[in-house]
Amino acid sequence: MKKQQNVLRRSILAALGVAGMVAYSDQAAAISPATLPILTAGAVATVESASGNPAAPSIAATNTTPHRAWSDNSIHNNGWTHNAEFRIFQVGSEADIAAGTRFDLTVDLQAKPGVVTYTKKRIDGVTTLVGPTPVTPLNSPAFSIWTSGSDPLVAGRSNGEGYGHAWNQVRGGYGDGGTADDPCGWGGDCALGSNGWLGSGGGGNVLDGHDAWIGYANAGYSFTNGDGDKIQGLYAGAGNPDNLGEYGGGASDPLNGTALYNVNQNSPYVGSGEAVLSFGEAILNLTGLKAGYYLIGYAGACPDDNANGQGCDLGGGNAYKLTASNNGVTTVPVPGAVWLFVTAIAGISIVRRQRIS
């Protein structure tokens, strides 16, 4: 396994060239997610790709992410830490967090057409502007969400030597790693798991164990990741022709192997949820999401290195729009039996008043 990691690392550095080595080294060792605006009831937060401006100092398109970063990582199909996008977001106010208020949240990641970029080339001593060049839309968007609970989220650091170079889309933090076939998690450590670096294993505070993982949505192909978890997607993949996904559990998780869950059914931080998938758009509707702090990791899904002839580019950025909407406080329906009991009591009170009068 160590040999595989070293070969992979050398291959990436060779592909990037000398100019990319410093950036790769820095990115592989840490992620520094920006924070979205606070999502109180009714609030909406958006981050999206923007076209380059030929008259500005920076002429390249901004906020793009690769097609093969939420899944792939060579043949391992885990996420690419240094290529995927990450954002921190807070659901509810501080008072909501203290009160344990729950909200309904919608996260929508979709392809964004119409984005262009520019470059400059120097030819015969003359700098020439090249463009506009269209930026490919993120046609197979996918994302995962984790939580640090009621504590402001701090992202962890990988060790830069393979561990933390990749992450599992459907696992929690420290200690939630491995299967019977791969007890340590790809690139990980038996005690940490593939996502240990996100939390206490890497100096961050994403919760330890499976509770940290909230859910995912994948508008790409179904696949099996490097830890043996089958990931449900919009399309049947070459390695998963029946288009069936499994809950991402872990060797000791009792739910490992049950079918078609996109949300952690055991987490105390979310009640339920469902993924709505279509070409170029992945939506996750969460019900009963507890006020607190969350981390989303997102990019394109291109499993199996080049799944089904997608021809995903490792370094090319794709254009997207990410929207998180707080739809308001979760409405808890009153059970029918309770309603009947309350109604009966009210009826008795009315009868008694009538008799007294």
Short mmCIF file of C-alpha atoms in Angstrom, two decimals:
data_model
loop_
_atom_site.label_atom_id
_atom_site.label_comp_id
_atom_site.label_asym_id
_atom_site.label_seq_id
_atom_site.Cartn_x
_atom_site.Cartn_y
_atom_site.Cartn_z
CA MET A 1 0.00 0.00 0.00
CA LYS A 2 2.82 2.39 0.87
CA LYS A 3 4.41 1.59 -2.48
CA GLN A 4 1.16 2.41 -4.28
CA GLN A 5 0.97 5.76 -2.49
CA ASN A 6 4.54 6.68 -3.39
CA VAL A 7 4.05 5.71 -7.04
CA LEU A 8 0.84 7.76 -7.16
CA ARG A 9 2.53 10.76 -5.59
CA ARG A 10 5.44 10.62 -8.05
CA SER A 11 3.04 10.30 -10.98
CA ILE A 12 1.09 13.38 -9.92
CA LEU A 13 4.23 15.46 -9.43
CA ALA A 14 5.49 14.40 -12.84
CA ALA A 15 2.20 15.40 -14.43
CA LEU A 16 2.18 18.77 -12.70
CA GLY A 17 5.79 19.60 -13.46
CA VAL A 18 8.20 21.67 -11.40
CA ALA A 19 5.94 24.73 -11.37
CA GLY A 20 3.12 22.77 -9.80
CA MET A 21 5.13 20.97 -7.14
CA VAL A 22 5.03 23.69 -4.50
CA ALA A 23 1.30 24.23 -4.91
CA TYR A 24 0.65 20.50 -4.81
CA SER A 25 2.74 20.09 -1.66
CA ASP A 26 0.90 22.88 0.14
CA GLN A 27 -2.53 21.68 -0.94
CA ALA A 28 -1.86 18.06 -0.08
CA ALA A 29 -0.91 18.97 3.46
CA ALA A 30 -3.95 21.07 4.29
CA ILE A 31 -7.27 22.41 3.17
CA SER A 32 -8.38 25.92 4.08
CA PRO A 33 -12.12 26.05 3.43
CA ALA A 34 -13.87 29.39 3.13
CA THR A 35 -16.96 29.90 5.30
CA LEU A 36 -20.40 30.52 3.81
CA PRO A 37 -22.81 33.09 5.31
CA ILE A 38 -24.76 31.85 8.35
CA LEU A 39 -27.86 29.89 7.34
CA THR A 40 -30.59 31.05 9.69
CA ALA A 41 -34.21 30.25 8.82
CA GLY A 42 -34.96 31.42 5.29
CA ALA A 43 -31.34 32.25 4.45
CA VAL A 44 -29.62 31.15 1.24
CA ALA A 45 -25.85 30.90 0.63
CA THR A 46 -24.33 30.55 -2.82
CA VAL A 47 -20.85 30.01 -4.23
CA GLU A 48 -20.38 29.68 -7.97
CA SER A 49 -17.94 29.83 -10.82
CA ALA A 50 -17.38 33.22 -12.43
CA SER A 51 -15.98 34.13 -15.83
CA GLY A 52 -12.56 35.66 -16.15
CA ASN A 53 -12.29 39.37 -16.87
CA PRO A 54 -9.78 40.30 -19.59
CA ALA A 55 -9.44 43.80 -18.10
CA ALA A 56 -8.75 42.61 -14.55
CA PRO A 57 -5.41 41.59 -13.00
CA SER A 58 -6.71 38.01 -12.81
CA ILE A 59 -8.11 36.95 -16.17
CA ALA A 60 -8.89 33.32 -15.36
CA ALA A 61 -12.28 31.96 -14.36
CA THR A 62 -12.69 31.54 -10.60
CA ASN A 63 -14.29 28.95 -8.32
CA THR A 64 -13.94 25.95 -10.60
CA THR A 65 -13.42 22.34 -9.54
CA PRO A 66 -12.25 19.21 -11.41
CA HIS A 67 -14.59 16.58 -12.78
CA ARG A 68 -12.64 13.77 -11.14
CA ALA A 69 -12.13 14.97 -7.57
CA TRP A 70 -15.14 13.76 -5.53
CA SER A 71 -14.40 10.29 -6.81
CA ASP A 72 -11.51 8.66 -8.65
CA ASN A 73 -8.17 9.20 -6.87
CA SER A 74 -6.54 7.03 -9.49
CA ILE A 75 -8.12 3.57 -9.27
CA HIS A 76 -9.19 3.94 -5.63
CA ASN A 77 -12.38 6.00 -6.18
CA ASN A 78 -11.95 8.04 -3.01
CA GLY A 79 -12.04 11.83 -3.03
CA TRP A 80 -8.98 13.92 -3.94
CA THR A 81 -8.20 16.14 -0.97
CA HIS A 82 -6.07 18.68 -2.83
CA ASN A 83 -8.40 19.01 -5.86
CA ALA A 84 -11.93 19.00 -4.45
CA GLU A 85 -13.62 22.11 -3.08
CA PHE A 86 -14.50 22.40 0.62
CA ARG A 87 -16.71 24.94 2.42
CA ILE A 88 -17.69 25.40 6.07
CA PHE A 89 -21.22 26.51 6.90
CA GLN A 90 -23.23 27.24 10.04
CA VAL A 91 -26.89 26.25 10.27
CA GLY A 92 -28.94 28.39 12.67
CA SER A 93 -27.90 31.17 15.02
CA GLU A 94 -25.90 30.71 18.22
CA ALA A 95 -29.20 30.69 20.10
CA ASP A 96 -30.52 27.97 17.78
CA ILE A 97 -27.40 25.90 18.38
CA ALA A 98 -27.75 26.26 22.15
CA ALA A 99 -31.43 25.29 21.96
CA GLY A 100 -30.85 22.32 19.67
CA THR A 101 -33.24 23.70 17.04
CA ARG A 102 -33.65 21.59 13.91
CA PHE A 103 -34.08 22.87 10.38
CA ASP A 104 -34.90 21.62 6.90
CA LEU A 105 -32.00 22.27 4.54
CA THR A 106 -31.56 21.88 0.79
CA VAL A 107 -28.10 21.65 -0.77
CA ASP A 108 -28.01 21.96 -4.56
CA LEU A 109 -24.85 21.50 -6.66
CA GLN A 110 -25.33 21.99 -10.37
CA ALA A 111 -23.40 22.51 -13.57
CA LYS A 112 -23.10 26.13 -14.67
CA PRO A 113 -22.93 26.83 -18.41
CA GLY A 114 -21.66 30.02 -20.01
CA VAL A 115 -18.51 30.50 -17.93
CA VAL A 116 -15.41 31.55 -19.89
CA THR A 117 -11.75 32.01 -19.07
CA TYR A 118 -8.78 33.84 -20.56
CA THR A 119 -5.05 33.21 -20.72
CA LYS A 120 -2.02 35.19 -21.80
CA LYS A 121 0.70 33.93 -24.10
CA ARG A 122 3.97 35.61 -24.92
CA ILE A 123 4.89 35.26 -28.59
CA ASP A 124 7.98 36.93 -30.05
CA GLY A 125 8.21 39.20 -27.03
CA VAL A 126 4.59 40.30 -27.29
CA THR A 127 1.97 39.32 -24.70
CA THR A 128 -1.25 38.22 -26.38
CA LEU A 129 -4.63 37.69 -24.76
CA VAL A 130 -6.18 34.33 -25.63
CA GLY A 131 -9.90 33.79 -25.17
CA PRO A 132 -12.63 33.71 -24.26
CA THR A 133 -12.38 29.95 -23.83
CA PRO A 134 -15.47 28.11 -22.55
CA VAL A 135 -15.15 26.36 -19.18
CA THR A 136 -16.73 22.89 -19.20
CA PRO A 137 -19.79 22.69 -16.93
CA LEU A 138 -19.62 20.25 -14.00
CA ASN A 139 -21.97 17.70 -15.53
CA SER A 140 -21.56 14.98 -12.87
CA PRO A 141 -21.67 16.98 -9.61
CA ALA A 142 -21.41 15.25 -6.24
CA PHE A 143 -20.85 16.21 -2.61
CA SER A 144 -20.56 14.92 0.96
CA ILE A 145 -21.39 16.64 4.27
CA TRP A 146 -19.86 16.21 7.75
CA THR A 147 -20.35 17.97 11.10
CA SER A 148 -18.42 19.17 14.13
CA GLY A 149 -21.64 19.42 16.12
CA SER A 150 -22.05 22.59 18.18
CA ASP A 151 -18.37 23.59 18.03
CA PRO A 152 -17.16 25.93 15.26
CA LEU A 153 -15.65 23.69 12.61
CA VAL A 154 -11.88 23.42 12.22
CA ALA A 155 -10.65 21.49 9.18
CA GLY A 156 -7.90 18.95 9.80
CA ARG A 157 -4.60 18.50 8.00
CA SER A 158 -3.31 15.51 6.10
CA ASN A 159 0.24 14.35 6.66
CA GLY A 160 1.25 14.94 3.05
CA GLU A 161 2.60 11.39 2.73
CA GLY A 162 -0.48 9.62 1.43
CA TYR A 163 -2.69 9.64 4.50
CA GLY A 164 -5.25 12.36 3.98
CA HIS A 165 -4.41 12.55 0.29
CA ALA A 166 -7.80 10.90 -0.19
CA TRP A 167 -11.04 10.74 1.79
CA ASN A 168 -14.12 8.55 1.95
CA GLN A 169 -17.36 10.08 0.70
CA VAL A 170 -19.61 8.11 3.08
CA ARG A 171 -17.62 7.80 6.32
CA GLY A 172 -17.32 9.92 9.42
CA GLY A 173 -14.22 11.17 11.19
CA TYR A 174 -11.51 9.57 13.31
CA GLY A 175 -12.10 5.85 13.87
CA ASP A 176 -14.75 5.33 11.19
CA GLY A 177 -12.63 3.46 8.69
CA GLY A 178 -12.15 0.13 7.07
CA THR A 179 -14.12 -2.89 6.05
CA ALA A 180 -13.55 -6.59 6.54
CA ASP A 181 -11.46 -6.56 3.35
CA ASP A 182 -9.64 -3.31 4.11
CA PRO A 183 -9.72 -2.68 7.87
CA CYS A 184 -7.49 0.39 7.77
CA GLY A 185 -9.07 2.39 4.98
CA TRP A 186 -7.16 3.29 1.83
CA GLY A 187 -4.18 5.49 2.60
CA GLY A 188 -5.22 5.54 6.22
CA ASP A 189 -4.40 4.02 9.54
CA CYS A 190 -6.19 1.19 11.34
CA ALA A 191 -7.03 3.46 14.27
CA LEU A 192 -7.93 6.51 12.21
CA GLY A 193 -9.81 5.47 9.10
CA SER A 194 -9.75 7.23 5.76
CA ASN A 195 -11.30 10.41 7.17
CA GLY A 196 -9.36 10.52 10.43
CA TRP A 197 -7.38 13.51 9.18
CA LEU A 198 -10.58 15.58 8.89
CA GLY A 199 -10.93 15.55 12.66
CA SER A 200 -8.75 14.75 15.63
CA GLY A 201 -6.41 12.62 13.52
CA GLY A 202 -5.34 15.75 11.66
CA GLY A 203 -5.86 18.42 14.29
CA GLY A 204 -9.41 19.26 13.18
CA ASN A 205 -12.69 18.78 15.01
CA VAL A 206 -15.01 16.93 12.63
CA LEU A 207 -16.60 14.49 15.07
CA ASP A 208 -14.98 11.14 15.70
CA GLY A 209 -16.84 8.10 14.43
CA HIS A 210 -19.66 7.63 11.99
CA ASP A 211 -21.98 10.27 13.52
CA ALA A 212 -19.89 12.97 11.84
CA TRP A 213 -21.09 11.97 8.38
CA ILE A 214 -24.45 13.49 7.37
CA GLY A 215 -25.03 12.38 3.79
CA TYR A 216 -24.15 12.68 0.10
CA ALA A 217 -25.57 13.16 -3.37
CA ASN A 218 -23.96 11.88 -6.57
CA ALA A 219 -25.25 12.82 -10.03
CA GLY A 220 -22.54 10.73 -11.68
CA TYR A 221 -21.99 6.99 -11.98
CA SER A 222 -22.38 4.46 -9.18
CA PHE A 223 -19.10 2.96 -8.01
CA THR A 224 -17.29 1.15 -5.22
CA ASN A 225 -14.68 3.24 -3.41
CA GLY A 226 -11.32 2.18 -2.04
CA ASP A 227 -12.79 1.22 1.33
CA GLY A 228 -15.31 -1.15 -0.26
CA ASP A 229 -18.35 1.13 0.10
CA LYS A 230 -20.76 1.10 -2.84
CA ILE A 231 -21.83 4.62 -3.73
CA GLN A 232 -25.23 5.22 -5.30
CA GLY A 233 -25.23 7.42 -8.38
CA LEU A 234 -27.56 8.60 -11.10
CA TYR A 235 -26.15 6.18 -13.67
CA ALA A 236 -25.09 2.55 -13.70
CA GLY A 237 -21.32 2.33 -13.70
CA ALA A 238 -19.07 -0.23 -15.31
CA GLY A 239 -18.13 -1.58 -11.90
CA ASN A 240 -21.70 -1.41 -10.60
CA PRO A 241 -24.01 -2.32 -13.50
CA ASP A 242 -27.16 -2.61 -11.40
CA ASN A 243 -26.83 1.02 -10.26
CA LEU A 244 -27.21 -0.03 -6.64
CA GLY A 245 -25.53 1.82 -3.81
CA GLU A 246 -24.97 0.88 -0.21
CA TYR A 247 -24.93 2.84 2.99
CA GLY A 248 -21.34 3.78 3.81
CA GLY A 249 -20.74 2.17 7.14
CA GLY A 250 -17.51 0.63 8.25
CA ALA A 251 -16.66 -2.84 9.46
CA SER A 252 -18.39 -2.43 12.82
CA ASP A 253 -21.35 -0.36 11.63
CA PRO A 254 -24.59 -2.37 11.82
CA LEU A 255 -25.98 -0.55 8.79
CA ASN A 256 -23.08 -1.40 6.51
CA GLY A 257 -24.53 -3.14 3.47
CA THR A 258 -28.13 -1.96 3.65
CA ALA A 259 -29.37 -0.43 0.45
CA LEU A 260 -29.98 3.00 -1.02
CA TYR A 261 -29.39 5.42 1.86
CA ASN A 262 -28.01 8.85 1.04
CA VAL A 263 -28.30 10.11 4.63
CA ASN A 264 -26.83 8.71 7.84
CA GLN A 265 -29.79 6.97 9.44
CA ASN A 266 -28.01 6.68 12.79
CA SER A 267 -26.67 10.21 13.17
CA PRO A 268 -28.19 12.28 15.99
CA TYR A 269 -27.60 15.40 13.87
CA VAL A 270 -30.06 14.70 11.06
CA GLY A 271 -33.53 13.17 10.97
CA SER A 272 -33.96 12.04 7.38
CA GLY A 273 -33.23 13.07 3.83
CA GLU A 274 -33.32 12.19 0.18
CA ALA A 275 -31.19 12.83 -2.88
CA VAL A 276 -32.74 14.18 -6.08
CA LEU A 277 -30.47 13.55 -9.06
CA SER A 278 -30.51 14.61 -12.70
CA PHE A 279 -27.99 15.30 -15.43
CA GLY A 280 -25.79 18.12 -14.19
CA GLU A 281 -27.50 18.52 -10.82
CA ALA A 282 -27.28 16.82 -7.41
CA ILE A 283 -29.71 17.88 -4.66
CA LEU A 284 -29.82 16.66 -1.06
CA ASN A 285 -32.89 17.54 0.99
CA LEU A 286 -32.26 17.20 4.72
CA THR A 287 -35.03 17.15 7.32
CA GLY A 288 -34.39 17.71 11.00
CA LEU A 289 -30.80 18.92 10.58
CA LYS A 290 -29.58 20.08 13.96
CA ALA A 291 -28.33 23.65 14.24
CA GLY A 292 -24.54 23.55 14.25
CA TYR A 293 -21.44 23.58 12.08
CA TYR A 294 -20.89 21.60 8.89
CA LEU A 295 -18.30 20.88 6.21
CA ILE A 296 -19.14 20.10 2.60
CA GLY A 297 -16.68 18.54 0.16
CA TYR A 298 -17.70 18.68 -3.50
CA ALA A 299 -16.47 18.24 -7.08
CA GLY A 300 -17.22 15.99 -10.03
CA ALA A 301 -17.72 12.23 -9.92
CA CYS A 302 -15.62 10.34 -12.44
CA PRO A 303 -15.05 6.86 -11.00
CA ASP A 304 -12.82 4.05 -12.24
CA ASP A 305 -10.18 6.47 -13.55
CA ASN A 306 -12.11 7.01 -16.79
CA ALA A 307 -15.52 5.53 -16.14
CA ASN A 308 -17.62 4.67 -19.15
CA GLY A 309 -15.50 6.77 -21.48
CA GLN A 310 -16.11 10.05 -19.66
CA GLY A 311 -12.56 11.16 -20.34
CA CYS A 312 -12.33 13.33 -17.24
CA ASP A 313 -9.43 15.74 -17.07
CA LEU A 314 -7.40 15.58 -13.85
CA GLY A 315 -6.38 19.22 -13.75
CA GLY A 316 -9.17 20.95 -15.65
CA GLY A 317 -11.61 23.04 -13.64
CA ASN A 318 -15.33 22.69 -14.31
CA ALA A 319 -17.97 25.36 -13.72
CA TYR A 320 -20.62 24.94 -11.01
CA LYS A 321 -23.12 26.67 -8.75
CA LEU A 322 -23.54 25.52 -5.13
CA THR A 323 -26.59 26.71 -3.18
CA ALA A 324 -27.49 25.91 0.43
CA SER A 325 -30.98 26.96 1.55
CA ASN A 326 -32.41 26.89 5.07
CA ASN A 327 -36.09 26.16 4.49
CA GLY A 328 -37.09 26.88 8.08
CA VAL A 329 -37.59 25.10 11.38
CA THR A 330 -38.53 21.45 11.02
CA THR A 331 -42.23 20.91 11.62
CA VAL A 332 -42.83 17.98 13.93
CA PRO A 333 -46.28 16.50 13.18
CA VAL A 334 -48.41 15.61 16.17
CA PRO A 335 -49.04 11.83 16.15
CA GLY A 336 -52.64 10.84 15.47
CA ALA A 337 -53.09 9.09 18.82
CA VAL A 338 -51.93 12.18 20.70
CA TRP A 339 -54.25 14.38 18.62
CA LEU A 340 -57.22 12.12 19.41
CA PHE A 341 -56.36 12.11 23.11
CA VAL A 342 -56.12 15.91 23.24
CA THR A 343 -59.37 16.24 21.29
CA ALA A 344 -61.12 13.85 23.66
CA ILE A 345 -59.95 15.83 26.69
CA ALA A 346 -61.19 19.04 25.08
CA GLY A 347 -64.56 17.41 24.43
CA ILE A 348 -64.88 16.28 28.04
CA SER A 349 -64.11 19.81 29.22
CA ILE A 350 -66.84 21.25 26.99
CA VAL A 351 -69.40 18.73 28.28
CA ARG A 352 -68.50 19.50 31.87
CA ARG A 353 -68.89 23.24 31.29
CA GLN A 354 -72.28 22.66 29.73
CA ARG A 355 -73.45 20.56 32.68
CA ILE A 356 -72.29 23.15 35.19
CA SER A 357 -74.07 25.92 33.34
#
